[in-house]
Short mmCIF file of C-alpha atoms in Angstrom, two decimals:
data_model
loop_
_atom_site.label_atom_id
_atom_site.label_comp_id
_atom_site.label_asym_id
_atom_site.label_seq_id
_atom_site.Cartn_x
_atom_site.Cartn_y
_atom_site.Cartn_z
CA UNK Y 1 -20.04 26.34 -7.19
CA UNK Y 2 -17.86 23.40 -7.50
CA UNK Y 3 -18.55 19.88 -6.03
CA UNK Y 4 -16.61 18.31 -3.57
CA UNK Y 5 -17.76 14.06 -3.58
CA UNK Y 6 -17.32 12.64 -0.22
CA UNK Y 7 -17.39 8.96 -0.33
CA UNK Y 8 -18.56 6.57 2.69
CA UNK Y 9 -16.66 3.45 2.98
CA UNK Y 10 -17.39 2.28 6.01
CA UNK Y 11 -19.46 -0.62 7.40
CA UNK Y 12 -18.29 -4.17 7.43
CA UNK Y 13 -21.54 -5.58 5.22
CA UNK Y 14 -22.14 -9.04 7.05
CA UNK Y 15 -25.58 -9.82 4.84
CA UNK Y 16 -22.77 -10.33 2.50
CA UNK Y 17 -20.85 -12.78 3.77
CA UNK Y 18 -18.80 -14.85 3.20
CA UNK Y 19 -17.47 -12.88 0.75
CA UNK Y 20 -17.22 -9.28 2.89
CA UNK Y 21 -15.52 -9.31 6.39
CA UNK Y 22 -15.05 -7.02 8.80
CA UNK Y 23 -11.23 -7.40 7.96
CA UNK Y 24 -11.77 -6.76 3.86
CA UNK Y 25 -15.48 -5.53 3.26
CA UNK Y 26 -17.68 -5.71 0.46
CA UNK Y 27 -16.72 -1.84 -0.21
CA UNK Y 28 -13.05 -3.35 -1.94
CA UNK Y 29 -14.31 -6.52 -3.37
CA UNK Y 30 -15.06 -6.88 -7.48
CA UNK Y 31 -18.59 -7.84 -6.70
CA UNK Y 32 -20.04 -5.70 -10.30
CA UNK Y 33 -17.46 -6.40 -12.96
CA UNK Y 34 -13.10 -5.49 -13.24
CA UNK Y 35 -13.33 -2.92 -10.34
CA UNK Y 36 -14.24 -2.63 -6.63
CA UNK Y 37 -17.17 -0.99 -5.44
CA UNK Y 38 -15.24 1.73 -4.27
CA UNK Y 39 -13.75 2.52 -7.50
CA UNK Y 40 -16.89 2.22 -9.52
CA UNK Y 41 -18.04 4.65 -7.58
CA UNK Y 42 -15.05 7.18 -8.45
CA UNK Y 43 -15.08 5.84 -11.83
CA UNK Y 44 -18.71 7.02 -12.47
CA UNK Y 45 -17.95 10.62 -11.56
CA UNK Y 46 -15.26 10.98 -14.12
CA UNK Y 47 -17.25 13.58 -16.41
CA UNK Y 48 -18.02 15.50 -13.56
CA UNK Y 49 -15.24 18.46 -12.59
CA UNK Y 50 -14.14 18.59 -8.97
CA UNK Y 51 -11.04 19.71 -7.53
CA UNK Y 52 -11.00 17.97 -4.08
CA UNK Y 53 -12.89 14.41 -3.13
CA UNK Y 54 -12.47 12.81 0.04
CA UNK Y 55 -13.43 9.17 1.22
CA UNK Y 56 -14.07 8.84 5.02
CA UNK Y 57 -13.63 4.92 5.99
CA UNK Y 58 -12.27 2.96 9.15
CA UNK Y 59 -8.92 3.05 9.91
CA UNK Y 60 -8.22 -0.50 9.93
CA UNK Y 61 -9.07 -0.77 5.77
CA UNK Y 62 -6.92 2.64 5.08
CA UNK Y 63 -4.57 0.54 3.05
CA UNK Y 64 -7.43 -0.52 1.40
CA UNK Y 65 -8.49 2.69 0.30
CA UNK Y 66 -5.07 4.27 -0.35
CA UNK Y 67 -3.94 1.39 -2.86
CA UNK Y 68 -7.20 0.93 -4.50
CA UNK Y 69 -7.46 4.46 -5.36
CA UNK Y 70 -4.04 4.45 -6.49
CA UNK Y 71 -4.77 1.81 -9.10
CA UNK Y 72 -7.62 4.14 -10.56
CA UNK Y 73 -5.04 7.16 -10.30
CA UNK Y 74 -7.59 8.97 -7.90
CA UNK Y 75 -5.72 11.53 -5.31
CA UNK Y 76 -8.77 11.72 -2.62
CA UNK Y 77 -7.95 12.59 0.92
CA UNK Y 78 -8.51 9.65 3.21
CA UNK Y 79 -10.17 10.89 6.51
CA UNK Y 80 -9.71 7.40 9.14
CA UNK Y 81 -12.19 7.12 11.50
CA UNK Y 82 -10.59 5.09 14.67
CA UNK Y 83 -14.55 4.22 15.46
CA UNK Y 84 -17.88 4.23 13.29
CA UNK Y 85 -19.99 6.92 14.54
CA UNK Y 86 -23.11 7.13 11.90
CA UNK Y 87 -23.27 8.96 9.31
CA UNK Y 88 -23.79 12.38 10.60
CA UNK Y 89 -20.36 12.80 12.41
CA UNK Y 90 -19.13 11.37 9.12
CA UNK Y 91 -20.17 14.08 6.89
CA UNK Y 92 -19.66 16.44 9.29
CA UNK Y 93 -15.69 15.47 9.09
CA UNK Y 94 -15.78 16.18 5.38
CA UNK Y 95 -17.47 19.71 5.38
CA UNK Y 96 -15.24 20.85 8.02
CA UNK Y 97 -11.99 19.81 5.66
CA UNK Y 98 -13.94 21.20 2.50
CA UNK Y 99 -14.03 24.68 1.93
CA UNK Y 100 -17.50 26.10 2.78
CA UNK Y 101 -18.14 26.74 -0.29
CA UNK Y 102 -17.91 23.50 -2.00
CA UNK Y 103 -21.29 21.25 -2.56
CA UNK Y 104 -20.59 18.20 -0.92
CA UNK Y 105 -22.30 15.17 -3.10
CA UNK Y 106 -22.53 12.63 -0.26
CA UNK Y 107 -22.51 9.16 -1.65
CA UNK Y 108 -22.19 5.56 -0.75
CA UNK Y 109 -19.25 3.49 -1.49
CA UNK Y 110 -21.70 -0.16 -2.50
CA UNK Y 111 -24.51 1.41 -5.04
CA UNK Y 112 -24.27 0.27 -8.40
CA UNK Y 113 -25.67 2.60 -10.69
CA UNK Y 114 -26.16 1.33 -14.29
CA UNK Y 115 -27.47 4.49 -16.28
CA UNK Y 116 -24.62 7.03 -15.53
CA UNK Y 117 -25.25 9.84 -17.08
CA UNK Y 118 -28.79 10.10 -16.26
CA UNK Y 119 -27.34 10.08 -12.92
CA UNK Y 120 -24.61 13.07 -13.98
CA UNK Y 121 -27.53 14.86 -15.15
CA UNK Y 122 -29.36 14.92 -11.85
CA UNK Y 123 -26.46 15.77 -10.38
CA UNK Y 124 -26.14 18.85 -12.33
CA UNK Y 125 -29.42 19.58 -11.79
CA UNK Y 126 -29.70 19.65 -7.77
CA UNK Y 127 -26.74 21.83 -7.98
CA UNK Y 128 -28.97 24.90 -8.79
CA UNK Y 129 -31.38 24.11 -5.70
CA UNK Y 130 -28.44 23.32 -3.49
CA UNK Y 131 -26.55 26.34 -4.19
CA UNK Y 132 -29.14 28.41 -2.83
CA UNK Y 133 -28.13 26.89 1.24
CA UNK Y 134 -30.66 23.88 0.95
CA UNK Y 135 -30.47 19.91 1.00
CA UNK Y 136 -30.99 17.97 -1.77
CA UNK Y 137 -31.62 14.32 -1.38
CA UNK Y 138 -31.86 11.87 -4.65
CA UNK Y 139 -35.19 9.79 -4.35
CA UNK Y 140 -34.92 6.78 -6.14
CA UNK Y 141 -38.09 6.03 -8.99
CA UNK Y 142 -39.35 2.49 -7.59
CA UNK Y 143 -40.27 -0.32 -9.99
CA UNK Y 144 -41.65 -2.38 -7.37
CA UNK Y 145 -42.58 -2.66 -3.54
CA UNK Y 146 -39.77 -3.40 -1.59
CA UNK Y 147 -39.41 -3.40 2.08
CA UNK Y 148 -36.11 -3.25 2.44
CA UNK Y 149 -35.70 0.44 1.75
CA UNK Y 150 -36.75 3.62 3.37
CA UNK Y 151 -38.81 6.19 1.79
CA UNK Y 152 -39.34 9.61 0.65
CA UNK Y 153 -43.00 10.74 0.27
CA UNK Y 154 -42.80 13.93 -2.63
CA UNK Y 155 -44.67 17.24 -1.44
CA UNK Y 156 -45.25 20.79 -3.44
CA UNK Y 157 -43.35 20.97 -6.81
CA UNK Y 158 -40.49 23.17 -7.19
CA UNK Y 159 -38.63 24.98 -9.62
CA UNK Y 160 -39.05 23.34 -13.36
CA UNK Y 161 -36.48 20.13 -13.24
CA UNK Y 162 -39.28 17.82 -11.72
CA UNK Y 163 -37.85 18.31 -7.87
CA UNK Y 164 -40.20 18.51 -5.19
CA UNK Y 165 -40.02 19.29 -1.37
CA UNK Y 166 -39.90 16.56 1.00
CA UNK Y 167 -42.90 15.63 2.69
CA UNK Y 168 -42.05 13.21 4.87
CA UNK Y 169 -39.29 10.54 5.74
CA UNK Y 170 -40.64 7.50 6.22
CA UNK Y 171 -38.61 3.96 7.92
CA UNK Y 172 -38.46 0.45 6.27
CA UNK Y 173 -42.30 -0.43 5.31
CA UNK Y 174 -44.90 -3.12 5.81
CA UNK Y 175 -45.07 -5.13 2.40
CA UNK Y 176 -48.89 -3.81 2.12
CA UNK Y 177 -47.66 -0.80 2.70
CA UNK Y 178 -45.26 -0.46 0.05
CA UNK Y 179 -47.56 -2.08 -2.48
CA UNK Y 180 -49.76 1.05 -1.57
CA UNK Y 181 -46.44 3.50 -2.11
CA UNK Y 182 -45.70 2.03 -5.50
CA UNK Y 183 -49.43 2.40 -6.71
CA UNK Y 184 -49.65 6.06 -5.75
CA UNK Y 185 -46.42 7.54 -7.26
CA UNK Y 186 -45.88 9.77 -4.28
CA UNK Y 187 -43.07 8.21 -3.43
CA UNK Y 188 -39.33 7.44 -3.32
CA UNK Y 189 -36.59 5.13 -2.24
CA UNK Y 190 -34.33 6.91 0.06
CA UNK Y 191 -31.34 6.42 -1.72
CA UNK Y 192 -28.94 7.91 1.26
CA UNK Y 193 -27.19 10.19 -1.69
CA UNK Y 194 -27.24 14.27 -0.80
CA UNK Y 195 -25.74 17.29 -2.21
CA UNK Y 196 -25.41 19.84 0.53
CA UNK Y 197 -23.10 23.05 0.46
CA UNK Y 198 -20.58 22.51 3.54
CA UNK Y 199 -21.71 25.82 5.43
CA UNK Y 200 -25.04 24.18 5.58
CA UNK Y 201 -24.48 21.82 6.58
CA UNK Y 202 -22.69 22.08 9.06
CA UNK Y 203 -24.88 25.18 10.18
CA UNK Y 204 -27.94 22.66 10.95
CA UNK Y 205 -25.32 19.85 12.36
CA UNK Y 206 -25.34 22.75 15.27
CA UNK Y 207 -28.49 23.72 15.18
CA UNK Y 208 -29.76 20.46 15.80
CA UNK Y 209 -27.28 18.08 16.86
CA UNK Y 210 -23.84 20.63 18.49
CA UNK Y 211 -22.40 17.90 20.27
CA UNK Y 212 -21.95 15.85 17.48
CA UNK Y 213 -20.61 19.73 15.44
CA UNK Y 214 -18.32 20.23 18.42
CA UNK Y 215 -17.03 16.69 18.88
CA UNK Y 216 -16.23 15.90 15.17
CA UNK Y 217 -14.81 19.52 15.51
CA UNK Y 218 -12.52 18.76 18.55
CA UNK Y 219 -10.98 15.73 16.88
CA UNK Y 220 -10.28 17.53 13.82
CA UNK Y 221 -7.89 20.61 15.59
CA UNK Y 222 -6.00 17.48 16.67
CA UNK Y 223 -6.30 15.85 13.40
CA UNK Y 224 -2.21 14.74 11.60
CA UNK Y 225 -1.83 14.52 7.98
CA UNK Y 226 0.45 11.65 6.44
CA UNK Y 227 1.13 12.81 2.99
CA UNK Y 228 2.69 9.96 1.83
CA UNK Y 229 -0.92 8.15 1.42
CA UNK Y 230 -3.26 11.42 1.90
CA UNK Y 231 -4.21 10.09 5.26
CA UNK Y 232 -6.08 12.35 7.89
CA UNK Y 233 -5.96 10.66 11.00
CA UNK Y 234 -8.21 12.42 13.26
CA UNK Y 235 -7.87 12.65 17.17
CA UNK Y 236 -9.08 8.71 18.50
CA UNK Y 237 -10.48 10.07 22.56
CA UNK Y 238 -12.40 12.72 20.77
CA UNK Y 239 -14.03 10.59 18.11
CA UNK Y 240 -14.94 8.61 20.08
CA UNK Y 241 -16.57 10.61 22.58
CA UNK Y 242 -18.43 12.06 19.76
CA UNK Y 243 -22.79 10.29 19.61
CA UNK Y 244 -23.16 8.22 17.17
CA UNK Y 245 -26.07 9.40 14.89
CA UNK Y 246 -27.17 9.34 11.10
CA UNK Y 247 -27.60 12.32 9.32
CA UNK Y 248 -31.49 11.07 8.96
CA UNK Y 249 -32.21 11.38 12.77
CA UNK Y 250 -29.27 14.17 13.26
CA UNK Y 251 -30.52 16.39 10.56
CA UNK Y 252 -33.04 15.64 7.50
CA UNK Y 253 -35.85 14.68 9.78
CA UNK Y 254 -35.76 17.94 12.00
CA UNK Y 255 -34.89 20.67 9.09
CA UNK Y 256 -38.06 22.17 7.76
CA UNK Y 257 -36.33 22.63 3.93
CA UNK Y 258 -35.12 19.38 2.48
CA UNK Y 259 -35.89 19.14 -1.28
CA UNK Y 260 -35.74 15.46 -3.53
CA UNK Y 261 -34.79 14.78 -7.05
CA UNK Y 262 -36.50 11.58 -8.72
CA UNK Y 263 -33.91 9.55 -10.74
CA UNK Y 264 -34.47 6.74 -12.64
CA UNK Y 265 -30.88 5.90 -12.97
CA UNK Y 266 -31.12 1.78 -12.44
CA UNK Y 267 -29.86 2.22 -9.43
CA UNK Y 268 -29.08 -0.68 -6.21
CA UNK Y 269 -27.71 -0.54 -2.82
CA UNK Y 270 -25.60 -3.59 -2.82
CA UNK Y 271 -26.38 -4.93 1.26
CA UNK Y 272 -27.40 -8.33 0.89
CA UNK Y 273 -27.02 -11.17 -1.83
CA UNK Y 274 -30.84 -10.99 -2.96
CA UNK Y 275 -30.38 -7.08 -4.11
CA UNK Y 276 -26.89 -8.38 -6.12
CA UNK Y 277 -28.59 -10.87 -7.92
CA UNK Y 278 -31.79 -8.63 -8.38
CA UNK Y 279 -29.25 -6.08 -10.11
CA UNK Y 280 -27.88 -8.45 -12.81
CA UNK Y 281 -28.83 -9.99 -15.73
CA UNK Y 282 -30.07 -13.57 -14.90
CA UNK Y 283 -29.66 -16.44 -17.41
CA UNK Y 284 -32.89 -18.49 -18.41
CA UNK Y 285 -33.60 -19.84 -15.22
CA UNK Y 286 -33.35 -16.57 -13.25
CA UNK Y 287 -29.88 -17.60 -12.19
CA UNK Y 288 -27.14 -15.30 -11.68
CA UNK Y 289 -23.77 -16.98 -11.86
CA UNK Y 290 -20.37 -15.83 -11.09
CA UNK Y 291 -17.10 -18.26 -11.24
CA UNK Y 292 -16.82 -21.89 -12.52
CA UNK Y 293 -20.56 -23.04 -11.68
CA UNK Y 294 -22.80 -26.20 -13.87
CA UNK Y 295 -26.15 -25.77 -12.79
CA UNK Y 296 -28.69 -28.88 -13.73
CA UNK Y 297 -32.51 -27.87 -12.84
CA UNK Y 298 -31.69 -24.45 -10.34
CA UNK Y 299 -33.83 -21.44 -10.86
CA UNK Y 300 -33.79 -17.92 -9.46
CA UNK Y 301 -30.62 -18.31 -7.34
CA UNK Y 302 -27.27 -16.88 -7.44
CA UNK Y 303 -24.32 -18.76 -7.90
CA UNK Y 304 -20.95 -16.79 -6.74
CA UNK Y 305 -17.94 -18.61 -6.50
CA UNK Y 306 -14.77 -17.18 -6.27
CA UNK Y 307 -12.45 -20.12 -6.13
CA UNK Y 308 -13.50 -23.29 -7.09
CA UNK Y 309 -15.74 -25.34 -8.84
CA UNK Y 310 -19.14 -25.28 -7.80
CA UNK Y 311 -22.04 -27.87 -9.49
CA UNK Y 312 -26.15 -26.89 -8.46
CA UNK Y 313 -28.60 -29.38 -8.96
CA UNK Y 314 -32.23 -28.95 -8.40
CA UNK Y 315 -32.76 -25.89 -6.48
CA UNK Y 316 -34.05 -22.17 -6.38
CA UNK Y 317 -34.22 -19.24 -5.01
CA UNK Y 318 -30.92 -20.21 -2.60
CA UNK Y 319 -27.71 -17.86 -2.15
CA UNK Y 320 -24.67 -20.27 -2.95
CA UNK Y 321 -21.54 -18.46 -1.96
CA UNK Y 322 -18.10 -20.03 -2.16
CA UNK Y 323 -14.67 -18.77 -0.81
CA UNK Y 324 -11.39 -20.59 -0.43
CA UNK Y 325 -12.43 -21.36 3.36
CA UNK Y 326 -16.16 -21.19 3.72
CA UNK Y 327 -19.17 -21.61 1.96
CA UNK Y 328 -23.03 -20.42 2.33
CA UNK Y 329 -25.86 -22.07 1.66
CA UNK Y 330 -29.44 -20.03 2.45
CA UNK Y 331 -32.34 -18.81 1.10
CA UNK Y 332 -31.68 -15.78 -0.99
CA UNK Y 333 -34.31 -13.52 0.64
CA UNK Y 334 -32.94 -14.65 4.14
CA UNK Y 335 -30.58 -11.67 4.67
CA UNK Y 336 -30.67 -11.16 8.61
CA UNK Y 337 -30.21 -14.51 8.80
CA UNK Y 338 -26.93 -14.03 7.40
CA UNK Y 339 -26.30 -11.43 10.33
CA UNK Y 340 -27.17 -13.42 12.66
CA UNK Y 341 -25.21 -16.23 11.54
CA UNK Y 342 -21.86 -13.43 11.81
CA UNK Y 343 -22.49 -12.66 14.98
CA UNK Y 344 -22.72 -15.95 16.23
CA UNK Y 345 -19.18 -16.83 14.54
CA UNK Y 346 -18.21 -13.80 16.13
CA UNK Y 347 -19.70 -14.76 19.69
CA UNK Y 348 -18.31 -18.46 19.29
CA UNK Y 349 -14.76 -17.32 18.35
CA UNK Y 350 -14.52 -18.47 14.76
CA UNK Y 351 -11.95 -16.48 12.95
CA UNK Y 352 -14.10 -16.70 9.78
CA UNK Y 353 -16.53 -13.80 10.87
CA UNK Y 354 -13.59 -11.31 10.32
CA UNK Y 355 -10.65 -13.25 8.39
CA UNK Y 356 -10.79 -15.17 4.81
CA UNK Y 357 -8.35 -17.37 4.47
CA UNK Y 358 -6.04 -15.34 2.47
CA UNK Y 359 -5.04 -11.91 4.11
CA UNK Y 360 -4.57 -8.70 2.61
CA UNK Y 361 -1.57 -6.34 4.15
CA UNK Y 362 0.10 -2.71 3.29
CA UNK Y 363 2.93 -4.84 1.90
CA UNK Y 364 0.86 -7.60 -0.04
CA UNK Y 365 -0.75 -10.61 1.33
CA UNK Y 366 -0.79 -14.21 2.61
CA UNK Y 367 -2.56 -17.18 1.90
CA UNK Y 368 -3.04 -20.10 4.98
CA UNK Y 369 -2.27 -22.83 2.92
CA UNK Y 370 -1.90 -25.32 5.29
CA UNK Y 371 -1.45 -25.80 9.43
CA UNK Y 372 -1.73 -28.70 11.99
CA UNK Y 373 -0.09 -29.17 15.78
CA UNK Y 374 2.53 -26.65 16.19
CA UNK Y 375 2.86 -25.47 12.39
CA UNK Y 376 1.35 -23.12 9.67
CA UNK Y 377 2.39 -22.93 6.40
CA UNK Y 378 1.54 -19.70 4.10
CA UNK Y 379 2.24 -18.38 0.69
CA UNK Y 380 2.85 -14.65 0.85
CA UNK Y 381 3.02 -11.99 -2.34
CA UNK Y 382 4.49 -8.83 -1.61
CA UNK Y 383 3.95 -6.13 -3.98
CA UNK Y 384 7.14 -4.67 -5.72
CA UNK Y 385 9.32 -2.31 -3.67
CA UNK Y 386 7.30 -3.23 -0.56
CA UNK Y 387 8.55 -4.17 2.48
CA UNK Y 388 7.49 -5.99 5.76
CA UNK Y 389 8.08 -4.59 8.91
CA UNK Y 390 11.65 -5.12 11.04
CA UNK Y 391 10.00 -7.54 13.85
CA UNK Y 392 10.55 -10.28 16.10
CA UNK Y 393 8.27 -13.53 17.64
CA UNK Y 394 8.72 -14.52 20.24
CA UNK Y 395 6.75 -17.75 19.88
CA UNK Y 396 7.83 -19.11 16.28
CA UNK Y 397 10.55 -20.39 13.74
CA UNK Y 398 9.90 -19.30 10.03
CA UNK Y 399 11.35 -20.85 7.10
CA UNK Y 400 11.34 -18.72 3.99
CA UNK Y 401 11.71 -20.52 0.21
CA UNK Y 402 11.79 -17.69 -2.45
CA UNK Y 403 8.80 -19.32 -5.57
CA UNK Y 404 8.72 -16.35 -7.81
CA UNK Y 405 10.68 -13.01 -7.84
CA UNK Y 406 13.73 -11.51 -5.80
CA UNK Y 407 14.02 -11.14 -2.37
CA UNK Y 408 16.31 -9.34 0.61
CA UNK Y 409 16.42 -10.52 4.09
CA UNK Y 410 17.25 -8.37 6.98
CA UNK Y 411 18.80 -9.74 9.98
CA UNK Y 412 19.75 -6.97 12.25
CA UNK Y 413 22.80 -5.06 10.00
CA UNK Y 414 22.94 -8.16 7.60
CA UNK Y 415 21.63 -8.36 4.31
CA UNK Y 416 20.57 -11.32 2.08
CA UNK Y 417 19.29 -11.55 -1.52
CA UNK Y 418 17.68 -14.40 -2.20
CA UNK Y 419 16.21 -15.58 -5.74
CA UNK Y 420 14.03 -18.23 -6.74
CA UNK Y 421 14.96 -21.68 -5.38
CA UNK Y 422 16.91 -20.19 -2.54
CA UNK Y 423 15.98 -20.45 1.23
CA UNK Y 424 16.37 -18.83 4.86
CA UNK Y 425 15.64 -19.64 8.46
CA UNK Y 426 15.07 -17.27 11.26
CA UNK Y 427 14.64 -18.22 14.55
CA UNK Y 428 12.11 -17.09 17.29
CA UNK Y 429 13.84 -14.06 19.32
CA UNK Y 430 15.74 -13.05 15.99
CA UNK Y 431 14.95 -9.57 14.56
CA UNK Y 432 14.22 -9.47 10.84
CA UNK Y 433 12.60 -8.02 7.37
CA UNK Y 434 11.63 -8.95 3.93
CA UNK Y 435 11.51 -6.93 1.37
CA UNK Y 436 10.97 -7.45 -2.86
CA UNK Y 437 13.92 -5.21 -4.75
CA UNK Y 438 12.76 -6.41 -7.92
CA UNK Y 439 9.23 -4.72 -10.07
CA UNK Y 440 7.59 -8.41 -10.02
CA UNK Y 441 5.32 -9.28 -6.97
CA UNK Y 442 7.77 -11.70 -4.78
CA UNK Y 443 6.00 -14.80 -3.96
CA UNK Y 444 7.52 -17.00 -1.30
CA UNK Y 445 6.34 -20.20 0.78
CA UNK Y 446 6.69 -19.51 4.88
CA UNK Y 447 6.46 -22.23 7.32
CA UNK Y 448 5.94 -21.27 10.95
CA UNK Y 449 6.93 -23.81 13.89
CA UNK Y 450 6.26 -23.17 17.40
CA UNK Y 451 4.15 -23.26 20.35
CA UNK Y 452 1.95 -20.13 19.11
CA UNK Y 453 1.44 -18.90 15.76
CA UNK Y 454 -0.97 -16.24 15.96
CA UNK Y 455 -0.85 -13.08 14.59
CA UNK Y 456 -0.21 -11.07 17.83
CA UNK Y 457 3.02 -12.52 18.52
CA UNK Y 458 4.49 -9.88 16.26
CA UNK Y 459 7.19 -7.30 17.56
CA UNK Y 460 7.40 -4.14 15.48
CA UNK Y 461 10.24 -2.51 15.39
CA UNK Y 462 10.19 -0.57 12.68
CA UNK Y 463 8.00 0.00 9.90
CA UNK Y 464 7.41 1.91 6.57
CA UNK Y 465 3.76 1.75 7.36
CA UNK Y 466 3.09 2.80 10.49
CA UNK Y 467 2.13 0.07 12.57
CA UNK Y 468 4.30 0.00 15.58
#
């Protein structure tokens, strides 16, 4: 039997903002040390042997995914979805591209997992109740109530590696209630991590749910294949059409034979800012503190900055988060307030709900440095050998000064290489490219006049990653 991993990295996270966006979620960000979430999660798998991986996310964060994985040498296929649809069409996506064979080990792209190979081990150990065409879910030892979770409650013992059947699923508790849970033993965090054989899966995807089988199936025969990133883009009408469901309510809760494996593997689910700092080591005062932070008299809080300085006094239990363009302030166990706080940005307009400041692109990214009446002025980095697209505004001026690097300007059949210290102007109407020839990032300072300088007044006429 050999295991396929199929990782979710979709979701936008908004209990964690400001720091995940629906434009760059929490999924890519360094929120547990030198890597992203998404590579952690790769990066913990490495003594396992697989042949094939996929990672199923949105299309709009593909680049995302491609260069991350890249960085970590990891050759996953990238299945897009054009629209989130659950879980349960997700996975179903996966075990139709995996051989049928293959035990899919379902996991989430924003756990943290701190003892690895006791979670290897129970890995290898579900793989000998999985083989046999059954569902095996990973139920999470608790160390204390917590009523953010769902949970699992254990029924009859099987085999000899401490697994048992699954009683019951049960939702997001009462605090009494999971006091009670933790005193009896009987039961589990639903940790949302499976290993399933594909067949089976998608066997009791039609048994129980076969327009969500035949949907996810539809868009598939339609599916293209970019090689050049390991991109399957999947038909957009059919996906769409397809329910949205998870594969809780599509599957687990209506099969009779679902099976759990207690781990004690100090694991978290990384959703809000209270279950980040409850996953780190805190300093004296209960404080966990990321970036240039002097705290005077601030307990149980945490502290994340990752920009500039930030000083605490006389405080605790608050979430202080810092960006380069907004900051947080809130009680740390105030999660849906931070929800509700996105989706009022988003309802009033604010760019902030979806954009940071400084925007990350195939190519690179920018930095809004600066703007006023009829002007913006960026910093972009473009990565070595990339390229922007050939396009046109029809709105704006842009003034290009080369700061670090080498640089070549396109203007229709013309060609210009600038260096550092050297300069350009394009006007609005005037087809043109950038591109960095040299194996340094190019960094360059842009200034935008004109009566509109949003994004969408961008004309693509060409481009190496396929966004016209």
């Amino acid at each position: 039997m050999k295991i396929c991993p199929v990782i979710m990295a979709g979701g936008i996270g908004s209990r964690l903002w400001p720091i995940s966006r629906s434009a760059f979620p929490k999924q890519f960000h360094k929120l547990n040390g030198k890597d992203t979430l998404l590579q952690e999660t790769f990066k913990r798998l490495s003594k396992l042997k697989y042949d094939t991986s996929y990672v199923i996310c949105n299309e709009e964060h593909r680049f995302f995914a491609a260069s991350q994985l890249k960085e970590i040498n990891n050759k996953s296929s990238i299945i897009l979805e054009p629209e989130g649809r659950n879980s349960a069409p997700a996975i179903a996506l996966a075990a139709m591209c995996a051989k049928k064979e293959d035990l899919l080990l379902i996991l989430s792209s924003d756990h943290i997992i701190n003892k690895e190979e006791v979670f290897i081990d129970a890995i290898n150990k579900a793989i000998s109740i999985a083989k046999d065409n059954k569902i095996v879910t990973f139920g999470i030892v608790p160390d204390k109530p917590n009523i953010g979770y769902g949970y699992i409650k254990k029924g009859d013992s099987i085999k000899d590696i401490n697994a048992f059947k699954v009683e019951k699923f049960i939702e997001k508790p009462s605090k009494e209630n999971a006091e009670k849970y933790l005193r009896s033993e009987n039961y589990l965090w639903n940790s949302g991590m499976f290993l399933i054989k594909a067949e089976t899966y998608l066997d009791e995807l039609k048994k129980h749910r076969r327009d969500i089988y035949e949907s996810c199936l539809k868009a598939l025969q339609k599916a293209k294949i970019d090689k050049d990133f390991n991109f399957i883009r999947i038909d957009e009408q059919s996906f769409i059409d397809c329910p949205s469901d998870s594969i809780d309510y599509a599957i687990l809760e209506k099969s009779n034979d679902i099976n759990v494996l207690p781990i004690e593997c100090g694991w978290s689910d990384i959703g809000t800012w209270d279950s980040l700092w409850q996953s780190k080591e805190k300093d004296a005062d209960g404080n966990f503190i990321h970036g240039d932070i002097q705290t005077q008299d601030t307990k149980d809080s945490i502290i994340f900055s990752d920009s500039q300085f930030v000083s605490v006094i006389g405080v605790d239990n608050l979430s202080i988060i810092s960006t380069k363009d907004a900051i947080l302030v809130a009680n740390k166990n105030d999660s849906n307030g931070i929800k509700s706080l996105v989706d009022m940005l988003k309802k009033n307009k604010r760019t902030e709900w979806e954009f940071h400041r400084e925007v990350h692109r195939p190519w690179g990214k920018y930095d809004s440095v600066d703007n006023g009446p009829n002007y913006q002025v960026k910093r972009l980095t473009v990565n070595p050998g990339a390229k922007l697209s050939v396009q046109m505004h029809h709105h704006r001026s842009e003034h290009w000064i080369v700061v670090s690097g080498k640089a070549r300007v396109h203007y229709g059949d013309e060609y210009i290489d600038l260096k550092v210290n050297q300069s350009t102007y394009h006007d609005k109407e005037v087809m043109h490219a950038l591109e960095n020839i040299s194996n340094e990032p190019l960094e360059l300072i842009e200034v935008q006049v004109g009566d509109y300088l949003g994004e969408d007044d961008i004309v693509r006429f060409d481009d190496i990653y396929d966004r016209t």
